[in-house]
Coordinates of C-alpha atoms in Angstrom, one line a residue:
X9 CA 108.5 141.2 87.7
X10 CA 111.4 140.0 85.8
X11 CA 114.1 139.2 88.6
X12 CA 117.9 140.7 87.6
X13 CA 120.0 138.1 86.8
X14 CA 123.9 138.4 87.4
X15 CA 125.8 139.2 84.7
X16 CA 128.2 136.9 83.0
X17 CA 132.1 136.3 83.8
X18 CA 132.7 138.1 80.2
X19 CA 130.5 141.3 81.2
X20 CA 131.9 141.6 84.2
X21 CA 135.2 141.4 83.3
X22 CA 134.7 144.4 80.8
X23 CA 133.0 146.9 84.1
X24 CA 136.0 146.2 86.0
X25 CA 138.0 147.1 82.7
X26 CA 135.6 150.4 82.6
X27 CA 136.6 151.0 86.0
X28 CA 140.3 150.8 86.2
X29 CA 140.4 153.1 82.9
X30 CA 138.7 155.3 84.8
X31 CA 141.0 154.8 87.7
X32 CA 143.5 156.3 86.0
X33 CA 142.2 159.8 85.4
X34 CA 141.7 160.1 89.5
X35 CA 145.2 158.3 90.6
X36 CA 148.5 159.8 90.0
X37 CA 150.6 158.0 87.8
X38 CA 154.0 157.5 89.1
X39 CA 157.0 155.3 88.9
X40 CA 159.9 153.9 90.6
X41 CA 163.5 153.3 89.3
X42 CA 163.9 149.7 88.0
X43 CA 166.9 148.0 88.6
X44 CA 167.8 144.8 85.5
X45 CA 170.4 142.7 85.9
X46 CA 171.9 141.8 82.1
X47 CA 173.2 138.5 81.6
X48 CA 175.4 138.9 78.3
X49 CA 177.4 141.8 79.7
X50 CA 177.0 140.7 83.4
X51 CA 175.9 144.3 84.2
X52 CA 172.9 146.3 86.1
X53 CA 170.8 148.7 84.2
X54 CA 169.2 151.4 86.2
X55 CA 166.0 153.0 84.7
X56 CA 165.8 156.7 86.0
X57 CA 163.3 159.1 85.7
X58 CA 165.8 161.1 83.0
X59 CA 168.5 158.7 82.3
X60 CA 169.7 154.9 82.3
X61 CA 173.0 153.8 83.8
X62 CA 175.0 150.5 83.5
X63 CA 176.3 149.9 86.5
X64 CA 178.8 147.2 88.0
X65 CA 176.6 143.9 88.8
X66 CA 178.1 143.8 92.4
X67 CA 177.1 142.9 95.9
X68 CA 177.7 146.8 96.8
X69 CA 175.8 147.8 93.7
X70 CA 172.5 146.4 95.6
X71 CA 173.7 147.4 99.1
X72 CA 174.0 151.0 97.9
X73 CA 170.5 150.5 96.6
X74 CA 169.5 148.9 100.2
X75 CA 168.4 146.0 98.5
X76 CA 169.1 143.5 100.5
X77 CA 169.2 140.5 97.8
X78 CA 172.2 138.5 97.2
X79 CA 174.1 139.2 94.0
X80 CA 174.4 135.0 93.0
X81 CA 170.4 135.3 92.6
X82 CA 170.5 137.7 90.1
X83 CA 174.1 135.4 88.5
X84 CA 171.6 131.9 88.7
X85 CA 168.5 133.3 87.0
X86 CA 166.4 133.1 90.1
X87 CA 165.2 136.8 89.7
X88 CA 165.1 137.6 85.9
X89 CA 162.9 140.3 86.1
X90 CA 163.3 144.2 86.7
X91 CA 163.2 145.0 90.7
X92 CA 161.4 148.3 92.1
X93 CA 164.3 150.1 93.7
X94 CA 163.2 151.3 97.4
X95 CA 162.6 155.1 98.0
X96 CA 163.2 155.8 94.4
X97 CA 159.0 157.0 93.7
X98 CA 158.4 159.9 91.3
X99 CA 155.7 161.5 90.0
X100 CA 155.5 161.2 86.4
X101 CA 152.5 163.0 83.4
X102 CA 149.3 161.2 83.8
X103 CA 148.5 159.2 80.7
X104 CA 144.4 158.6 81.6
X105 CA 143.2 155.7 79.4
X106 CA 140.4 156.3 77.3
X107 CA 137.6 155.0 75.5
X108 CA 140.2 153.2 72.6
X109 CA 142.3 152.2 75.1
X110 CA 139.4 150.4 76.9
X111 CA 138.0 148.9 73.7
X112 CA 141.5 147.6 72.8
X113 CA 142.4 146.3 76.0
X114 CA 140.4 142.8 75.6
X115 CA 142.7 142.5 72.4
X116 CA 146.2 143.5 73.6
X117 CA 145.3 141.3 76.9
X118 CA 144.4 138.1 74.3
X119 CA 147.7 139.0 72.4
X120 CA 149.6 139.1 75.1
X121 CA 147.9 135.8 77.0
X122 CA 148.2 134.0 73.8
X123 CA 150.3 131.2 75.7
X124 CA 148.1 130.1 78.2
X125 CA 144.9 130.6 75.5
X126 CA 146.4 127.9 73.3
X127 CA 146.9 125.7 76.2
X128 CA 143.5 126.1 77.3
X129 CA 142.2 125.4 73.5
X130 CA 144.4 122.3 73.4
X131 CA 143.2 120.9 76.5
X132 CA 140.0 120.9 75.3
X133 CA 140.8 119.4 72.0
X134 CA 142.6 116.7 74.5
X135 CA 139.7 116.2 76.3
X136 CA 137.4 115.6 73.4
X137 CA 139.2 113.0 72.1
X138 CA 139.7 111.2 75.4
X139 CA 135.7 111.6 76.0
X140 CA 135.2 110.1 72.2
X141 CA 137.9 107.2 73.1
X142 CA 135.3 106.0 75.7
X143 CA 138.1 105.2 77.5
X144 CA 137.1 108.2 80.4
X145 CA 133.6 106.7 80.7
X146 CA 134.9 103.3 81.6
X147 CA 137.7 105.0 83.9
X148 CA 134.5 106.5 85.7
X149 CA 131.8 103.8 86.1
X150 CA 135.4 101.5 87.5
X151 CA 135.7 104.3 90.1
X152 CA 132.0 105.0 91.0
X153 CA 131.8 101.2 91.8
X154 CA 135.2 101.4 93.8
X155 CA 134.3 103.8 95.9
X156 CA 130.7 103.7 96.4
X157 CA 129.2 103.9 99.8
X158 CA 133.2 105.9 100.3
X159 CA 132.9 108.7 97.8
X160 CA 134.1 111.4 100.5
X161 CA 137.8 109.6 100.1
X162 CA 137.5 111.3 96.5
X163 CA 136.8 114.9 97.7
X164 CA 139.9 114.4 99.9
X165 CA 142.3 112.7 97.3
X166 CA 141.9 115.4 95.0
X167 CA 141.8 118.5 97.0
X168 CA 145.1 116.9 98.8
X169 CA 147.2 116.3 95.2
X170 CA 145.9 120.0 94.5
X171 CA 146.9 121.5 97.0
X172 CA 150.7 119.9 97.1
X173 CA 151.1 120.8 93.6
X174 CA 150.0 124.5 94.6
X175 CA 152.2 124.4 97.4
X176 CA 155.3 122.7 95.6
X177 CA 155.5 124.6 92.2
X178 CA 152.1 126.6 92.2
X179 CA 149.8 124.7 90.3
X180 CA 146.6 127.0 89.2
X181 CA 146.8 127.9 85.4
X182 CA 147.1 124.0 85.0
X183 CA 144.0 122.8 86.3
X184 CA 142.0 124.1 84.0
X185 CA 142.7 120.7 82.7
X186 CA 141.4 118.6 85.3
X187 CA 137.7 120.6 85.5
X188 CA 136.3 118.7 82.3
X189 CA 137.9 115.5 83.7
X190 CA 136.6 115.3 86.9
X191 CA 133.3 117.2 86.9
X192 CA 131.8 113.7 85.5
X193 CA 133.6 111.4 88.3
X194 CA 131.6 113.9 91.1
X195 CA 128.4 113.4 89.7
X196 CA 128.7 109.8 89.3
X197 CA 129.3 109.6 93.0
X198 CA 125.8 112.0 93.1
X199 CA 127.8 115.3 94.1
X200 CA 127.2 118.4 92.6
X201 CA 129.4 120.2 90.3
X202 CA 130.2 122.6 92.9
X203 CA 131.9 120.1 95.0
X204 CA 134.1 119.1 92.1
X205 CA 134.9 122.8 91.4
X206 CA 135.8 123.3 95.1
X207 CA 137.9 120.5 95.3
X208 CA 139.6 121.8 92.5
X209 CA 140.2 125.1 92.6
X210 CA 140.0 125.6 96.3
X211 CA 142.6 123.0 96.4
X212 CA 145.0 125.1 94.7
X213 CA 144.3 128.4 96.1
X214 CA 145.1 126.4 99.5
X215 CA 148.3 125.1 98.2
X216 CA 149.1 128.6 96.7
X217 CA 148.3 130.6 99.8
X218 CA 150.4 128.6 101.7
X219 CA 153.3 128.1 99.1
X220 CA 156.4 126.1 100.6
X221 CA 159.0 125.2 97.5
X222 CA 156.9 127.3 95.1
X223 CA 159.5 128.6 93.0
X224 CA 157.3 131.1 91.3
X225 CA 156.2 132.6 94.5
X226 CA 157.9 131.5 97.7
X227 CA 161.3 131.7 96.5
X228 CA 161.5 134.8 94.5
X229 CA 159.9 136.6 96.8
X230 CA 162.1 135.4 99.5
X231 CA 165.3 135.9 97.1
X232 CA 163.6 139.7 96.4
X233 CA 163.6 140.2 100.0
X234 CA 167.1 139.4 101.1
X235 CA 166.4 136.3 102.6
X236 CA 166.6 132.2 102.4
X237 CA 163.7 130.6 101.2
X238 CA 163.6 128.2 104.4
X239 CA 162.9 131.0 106.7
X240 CA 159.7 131.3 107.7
X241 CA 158.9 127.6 106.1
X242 CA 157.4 126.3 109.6
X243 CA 154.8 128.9 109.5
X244 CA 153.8 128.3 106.2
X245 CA 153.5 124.6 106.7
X246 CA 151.5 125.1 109.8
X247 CA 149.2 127.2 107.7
X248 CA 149.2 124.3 105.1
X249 CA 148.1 121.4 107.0
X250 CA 145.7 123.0 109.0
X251 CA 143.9 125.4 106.0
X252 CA 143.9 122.5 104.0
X253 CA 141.5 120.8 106.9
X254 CA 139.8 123.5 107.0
X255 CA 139.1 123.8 103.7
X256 CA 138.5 119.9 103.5
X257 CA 135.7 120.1 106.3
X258 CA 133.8 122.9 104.7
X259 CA 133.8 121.0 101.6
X260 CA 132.5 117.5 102.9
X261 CA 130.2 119.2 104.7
X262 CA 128.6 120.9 101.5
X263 CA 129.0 118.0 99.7
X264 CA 127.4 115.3 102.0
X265 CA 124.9 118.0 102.4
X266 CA 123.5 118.0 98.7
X267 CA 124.5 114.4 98.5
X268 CA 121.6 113.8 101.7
X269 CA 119.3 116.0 99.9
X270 CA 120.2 117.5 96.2
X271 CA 117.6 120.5 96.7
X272 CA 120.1 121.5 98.9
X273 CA 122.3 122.7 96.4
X274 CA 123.3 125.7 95.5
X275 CA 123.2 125.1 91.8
X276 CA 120.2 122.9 91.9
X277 CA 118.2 125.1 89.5
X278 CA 121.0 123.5 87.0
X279 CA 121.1 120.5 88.2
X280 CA 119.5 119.1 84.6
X281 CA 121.8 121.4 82.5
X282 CA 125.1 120.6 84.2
X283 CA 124.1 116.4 83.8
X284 CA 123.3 117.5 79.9
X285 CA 126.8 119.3 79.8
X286 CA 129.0 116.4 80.8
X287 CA 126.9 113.7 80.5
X288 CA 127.1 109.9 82.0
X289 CA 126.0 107.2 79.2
X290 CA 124.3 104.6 80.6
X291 CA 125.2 102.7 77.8
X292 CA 126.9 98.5 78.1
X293 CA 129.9 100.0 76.0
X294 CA 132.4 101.2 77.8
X295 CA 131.6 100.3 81.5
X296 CA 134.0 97.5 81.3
X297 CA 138.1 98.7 81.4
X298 CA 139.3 96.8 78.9
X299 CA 143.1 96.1 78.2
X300 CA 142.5 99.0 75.5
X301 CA 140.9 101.5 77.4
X302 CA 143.4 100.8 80.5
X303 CA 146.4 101.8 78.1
X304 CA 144.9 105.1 77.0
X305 CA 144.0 105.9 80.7
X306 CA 147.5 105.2 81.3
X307 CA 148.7 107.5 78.5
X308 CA 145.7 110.2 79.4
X309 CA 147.4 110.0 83.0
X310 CA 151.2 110.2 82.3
X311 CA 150.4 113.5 79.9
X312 CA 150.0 115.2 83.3
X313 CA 152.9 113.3 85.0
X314 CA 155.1 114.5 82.3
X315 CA 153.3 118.3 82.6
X316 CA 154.2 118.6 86.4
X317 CA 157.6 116.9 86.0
X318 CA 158.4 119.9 83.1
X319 CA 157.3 122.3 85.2
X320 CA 158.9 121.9 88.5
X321 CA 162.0 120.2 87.4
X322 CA 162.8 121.3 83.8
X323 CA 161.4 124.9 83.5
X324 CA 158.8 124.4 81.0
X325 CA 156.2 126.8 80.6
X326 CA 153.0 126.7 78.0
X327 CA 154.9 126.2 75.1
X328 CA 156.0 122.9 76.2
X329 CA 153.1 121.6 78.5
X330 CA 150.8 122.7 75.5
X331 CA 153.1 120.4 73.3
X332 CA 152.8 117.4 75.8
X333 CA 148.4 117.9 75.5
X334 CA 148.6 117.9 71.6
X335 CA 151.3 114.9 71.5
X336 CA 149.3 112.7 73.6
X337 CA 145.5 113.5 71.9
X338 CA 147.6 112.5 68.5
X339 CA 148.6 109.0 70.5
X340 CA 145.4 108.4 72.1
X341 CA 143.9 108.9 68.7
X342 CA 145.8 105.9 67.8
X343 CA 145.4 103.3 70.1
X344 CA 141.7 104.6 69.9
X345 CA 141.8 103.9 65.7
X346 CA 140.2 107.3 65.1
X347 CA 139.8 107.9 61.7
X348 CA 142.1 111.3 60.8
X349 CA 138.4 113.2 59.7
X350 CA 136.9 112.3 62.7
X351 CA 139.9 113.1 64.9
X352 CA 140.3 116.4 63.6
X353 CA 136.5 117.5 64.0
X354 CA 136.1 116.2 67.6
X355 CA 139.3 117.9 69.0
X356 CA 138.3 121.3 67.0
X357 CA 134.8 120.7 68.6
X358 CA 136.5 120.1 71.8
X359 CA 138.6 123.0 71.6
X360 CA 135.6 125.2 71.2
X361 CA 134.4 124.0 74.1
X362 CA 136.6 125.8 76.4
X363 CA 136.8 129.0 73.6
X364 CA 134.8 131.2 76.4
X365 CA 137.2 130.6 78.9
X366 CA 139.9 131.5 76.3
X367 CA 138.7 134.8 75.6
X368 CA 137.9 135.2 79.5
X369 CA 141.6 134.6 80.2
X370 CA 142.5 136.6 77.6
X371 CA 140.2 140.0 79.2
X372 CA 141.1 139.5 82.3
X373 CA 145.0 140.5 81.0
X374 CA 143.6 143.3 79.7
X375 CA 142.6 144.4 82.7
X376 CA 146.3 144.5 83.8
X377 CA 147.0 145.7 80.2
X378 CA 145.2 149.1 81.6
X379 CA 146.8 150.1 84.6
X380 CA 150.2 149.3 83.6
X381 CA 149.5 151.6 80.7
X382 CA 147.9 154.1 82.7
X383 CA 151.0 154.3 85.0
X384 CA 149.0 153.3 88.5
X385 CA 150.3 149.8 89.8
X386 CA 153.6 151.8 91.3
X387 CA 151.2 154.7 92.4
X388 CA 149.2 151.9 94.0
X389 CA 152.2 150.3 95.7
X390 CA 153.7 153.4 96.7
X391 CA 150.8 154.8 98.4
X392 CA 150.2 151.2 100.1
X393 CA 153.5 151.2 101.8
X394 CA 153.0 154.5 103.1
X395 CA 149.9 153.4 104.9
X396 CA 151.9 151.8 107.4
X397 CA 154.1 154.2 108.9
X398 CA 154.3 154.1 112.9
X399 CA 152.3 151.4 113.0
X400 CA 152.4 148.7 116.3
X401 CA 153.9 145.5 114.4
X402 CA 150.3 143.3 115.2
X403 CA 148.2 145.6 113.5
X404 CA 151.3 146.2 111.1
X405 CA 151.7 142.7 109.7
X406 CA 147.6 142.2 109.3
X407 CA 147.7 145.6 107.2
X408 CA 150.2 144.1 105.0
X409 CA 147.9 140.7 104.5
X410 CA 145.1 143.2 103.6
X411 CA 147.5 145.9 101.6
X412 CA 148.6 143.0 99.6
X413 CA 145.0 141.1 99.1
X414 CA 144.2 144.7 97.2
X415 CA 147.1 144.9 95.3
X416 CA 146.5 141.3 93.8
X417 CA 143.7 142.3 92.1
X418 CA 145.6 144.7 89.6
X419 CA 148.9 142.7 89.8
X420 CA 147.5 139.1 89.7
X421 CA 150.5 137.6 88.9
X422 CA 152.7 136.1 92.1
X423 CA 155.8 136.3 90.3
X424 CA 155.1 139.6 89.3
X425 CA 153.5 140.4 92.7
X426 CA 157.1 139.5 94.3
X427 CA 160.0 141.1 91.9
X428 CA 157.7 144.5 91.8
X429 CA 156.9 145.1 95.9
X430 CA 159.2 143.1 97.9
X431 CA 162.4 145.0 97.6
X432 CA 160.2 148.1 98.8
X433 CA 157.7 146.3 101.1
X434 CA 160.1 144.2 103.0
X435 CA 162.5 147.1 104.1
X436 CA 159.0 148.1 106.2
X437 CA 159.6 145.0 108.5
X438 CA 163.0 146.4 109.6
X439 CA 161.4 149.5 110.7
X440 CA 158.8 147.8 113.0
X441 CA 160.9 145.3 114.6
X442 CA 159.5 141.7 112.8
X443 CA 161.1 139.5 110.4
X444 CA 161.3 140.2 106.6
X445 CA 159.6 136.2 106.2
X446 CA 156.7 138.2 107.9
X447 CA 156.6 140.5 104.7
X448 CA 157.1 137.5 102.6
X449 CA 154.3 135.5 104.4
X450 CA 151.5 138.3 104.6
X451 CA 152.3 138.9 100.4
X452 CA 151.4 134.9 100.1
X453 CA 148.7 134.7 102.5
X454 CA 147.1 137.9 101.3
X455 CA 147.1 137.1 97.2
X456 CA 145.8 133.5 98.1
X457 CA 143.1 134.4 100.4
X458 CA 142.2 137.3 98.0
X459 CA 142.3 134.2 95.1
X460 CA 139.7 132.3 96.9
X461 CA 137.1 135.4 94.8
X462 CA 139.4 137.6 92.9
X463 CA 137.7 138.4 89.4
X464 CA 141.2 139.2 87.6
X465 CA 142.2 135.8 88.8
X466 CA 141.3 132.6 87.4
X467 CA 138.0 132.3 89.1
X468 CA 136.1 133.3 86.7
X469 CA 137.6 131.3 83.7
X470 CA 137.0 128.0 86.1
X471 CA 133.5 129.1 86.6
X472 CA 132.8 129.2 82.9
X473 CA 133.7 125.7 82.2
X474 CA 131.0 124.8 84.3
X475 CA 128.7 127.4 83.5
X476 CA 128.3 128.6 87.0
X477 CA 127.8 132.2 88.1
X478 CA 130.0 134.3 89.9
X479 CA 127.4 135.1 92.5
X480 CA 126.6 131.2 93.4
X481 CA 130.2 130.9 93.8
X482 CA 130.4 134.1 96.2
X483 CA 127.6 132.4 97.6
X484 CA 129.4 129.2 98.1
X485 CA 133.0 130.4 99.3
X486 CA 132.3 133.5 101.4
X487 CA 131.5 131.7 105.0
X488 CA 135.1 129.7 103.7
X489 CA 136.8 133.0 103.0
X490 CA 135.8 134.4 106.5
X491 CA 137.1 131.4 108.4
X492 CA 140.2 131.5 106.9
X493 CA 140.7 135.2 106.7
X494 CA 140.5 135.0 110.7
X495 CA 142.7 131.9 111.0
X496 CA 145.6 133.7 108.9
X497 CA 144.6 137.0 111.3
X498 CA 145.9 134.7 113.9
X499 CA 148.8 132.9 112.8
X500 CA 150.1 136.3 111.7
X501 CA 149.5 138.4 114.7
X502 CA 150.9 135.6 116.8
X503 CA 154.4 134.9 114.5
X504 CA 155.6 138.5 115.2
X505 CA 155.2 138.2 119.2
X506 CA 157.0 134.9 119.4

């Protein structure tokens, strides 16, 4: 008997599309009164149920509103988008999405992730003309031999520089970049691809889950809930430092594992066509770093630098980062002296390398695309924050982790996540007695432990570079997910008794 096998990311994708369509035919669709601040006219705009008011963009505006944010962060740009306005939930006409919809959705969510596709189809042009270079080949054989008989410092370097750029300005769409990169540097050093996939992404689902200066995440959603970023900061270093050993240990432990005994993997069956997918020449040519290929490593390096420097300090988003990948495969083309034919074919083969996880990034929006058409994430958040009514503050602040791992998987967006549900959610900690970081803590611990496996995250799109199915992943991080789920179960319970 044939044995079943797993369906692919793409498939997958597409039954959880089937399923949130017909989510909204059972859930209510609902709404609450959005609140935008205008910047030309230095106004609010209240969205009603009937009507929409302009109102005075004043500090008793939002009071009246018992949002408890301060009126500069709204004046500064730190919360651009439109805030859910607490107690303000009303029932609207269900609009049930149906079988167009559904076949549209992949479409509308490509359209409308068209910024982060092109960066993802650039990288890979980037990356096929750094792997044509030879330049990356010699970069890795230099490594192998430095660290050889040491290659557990690697799994700790990486998931370490991860993680603080996850913490620092939440870096996740952005590695994407690194998987073709590295992949060949873990199994030079006789790892497994799943190792360098751990250290990767687990990295920055670490970093994220316990975001410190994140502007996309820690700081709006403070701002959204009233309060200064720094409060609450210790705990979320705590977690930091001693998830990110956590993490670290179950990592080596894997990897020394299949490194001891490959069999042991739990990808062996593709062992052969993972080596075939980024493959290690044993050719004389480019094991030696010439003065050459050291200045296109040098350029191939500062591309990221310069990525990461935009990002956290000069508000760039894919427009520009995608600009910075294209630039410096144009320059490394040069100092390469790759003829302009020859250039153009490998980066448009390179760029259909990663096309899958394109279009996977793409249907995953589309899932999103559904039930914000369907009218069900404010349904969803609005019967969530009635789950908690009367409840002791322990078991109160470990229902929000969970309420708000569930809710990431239709609002998978942090930034999104924050400006939608904290001016409703954090009111709840008043109530109970705890402190609104609480709120703002259990909505990061909960989307990045939920991150760790979420589908409509970028999980899936990682695992298609590699070619590595969902269910050897689940496979891989569950015992992970577990240890950390209780070790965040702790550090909650204890922060609102102390």
């Amino acid at each position: 008997m044939k044995a079943i096998k797993f369906p692919t990311a793409l498939t997958v994708l597409l039954i959880i599309a089937a399923i949130v369509a017909v989510m909204t035919w059972i859930i209510p669709a609902g709404k609450y009164e959005r609140l935008t601040y205008n910047k030309d006219s230095n106004t609010f705009t209240q969205v009603k149920k009937s009507e929409t008011l302009n109102l005075a963009a004043t500090q008793k505006t939002l009071d009246d509103f018992n949002i408890k944010i301060p009126i500069e962060k709204f004046k500064n740009g730190d919360i651009w988008k439109p805030i859910g306005i607490p107690d303000t939930y009303y029932t609207v006409a269900s609009k049930p999405q149906g079988i167009m919809a559904f076949i549209q959705s992949p479409i509308r969510g490509i359209m409308e992730a068209i910024d982060v596709i092109l960066f993802v189809l650039i990288i890979g042009g980037f990356i096929g003309i750094m792997n044509f270079s030879g330049a990356f080949e010699a970069g890795i054989s230099s490594l192998a031999k430095t660290l050889y008989g040491r290659e557990y410092i690697l799994i700790i370097v990486i998931t370490f520089l991860i993680a603080i750029g996850g913490t620092t300005f939440g870096l996740a769409e952005e590695t994407i970049a690194f998987y073709p990169i590295l992949i060949p540097v873990f199994l030079a050093a006789k790892y497994d691809a799943m190792v360098a996939l751990a250290c990767i992404y687990i990295g920055s689902c670490i970093g994220t889950l316990a975001s410190t200066v994140n502007p996309f995440c820690t700081i709006i959603a403070s701002d959204a809930a009233g309060i200064n970023w720094t409060t609450g900061l210790t705990t979320r270093l705590i977690v930091f430092f001693l998830g990110l050993l956590i993490c670290l240990v179950y990592i080596i432990r894997y990897a020394q594992k299949v490194k001891n005994d490959p069999s042991k993997s739990i990808i062996f069956d593709q062992k052969e066509a993972i080596e075939q997918q980024f493959p290690l020449k044993k050719s004389d040519i480019a094991t030696t770093l010439t003065a050459k290929y050291k200045l296109i490593l040098t350029l191939f390096t500062l591309c990221f630098v310069v990525m990461i420097y935009g990002v956290s300090q000069l508000d760039w988003w894919f427009l520009e980062m995608t600009t910075v990948f294209l630039v410096g495969s144009i320059l490394i083309g040069c100092i390469a002296r790759i003829k302009e034919a020859t250039f153009v074919d490998t980066f448009i083969k390179g760029a259909n390398d990663l096309l899958g996880v394109a279009f996977i990034i793409g249907i995953a929006r589309g899932v999103t695309v559904l039930m914000e058409d369907g009218l069900i994430s404010d349904s969803l958040l609005f019967y969530a924050s009635t789950l908690t009514d009367g409840m002791n503050k322990g078991i109160f602040i470990n229902a929000m982790l969970y309420i708000y791992s569930a809710l990431s998987f239709f609002i998978p967006s942090s930034s999104g996540m924050a400006v939608l549900t904290m001016p409703i959610m954090a009111p709840l900690a008043d109530g109970v007695g705890i402190g609104r970081d609480l709120i703002v803590n259990a909505y990061q611990f909960g989307m990045g432990i939920f991150a760790f496996i979420n589908p409509t995250g970028l999980i899936l799109a990682s695992l298609a570079i590699v070619k590595i199915g969902f269910d050897k992943w689940i496979r891989f991080v569950m015992p992970l997910v577990g240890i950390l789920l209780i070790f965040l179960m702790i550090v909650l319970t204890i922060s609102v008794y102390i």
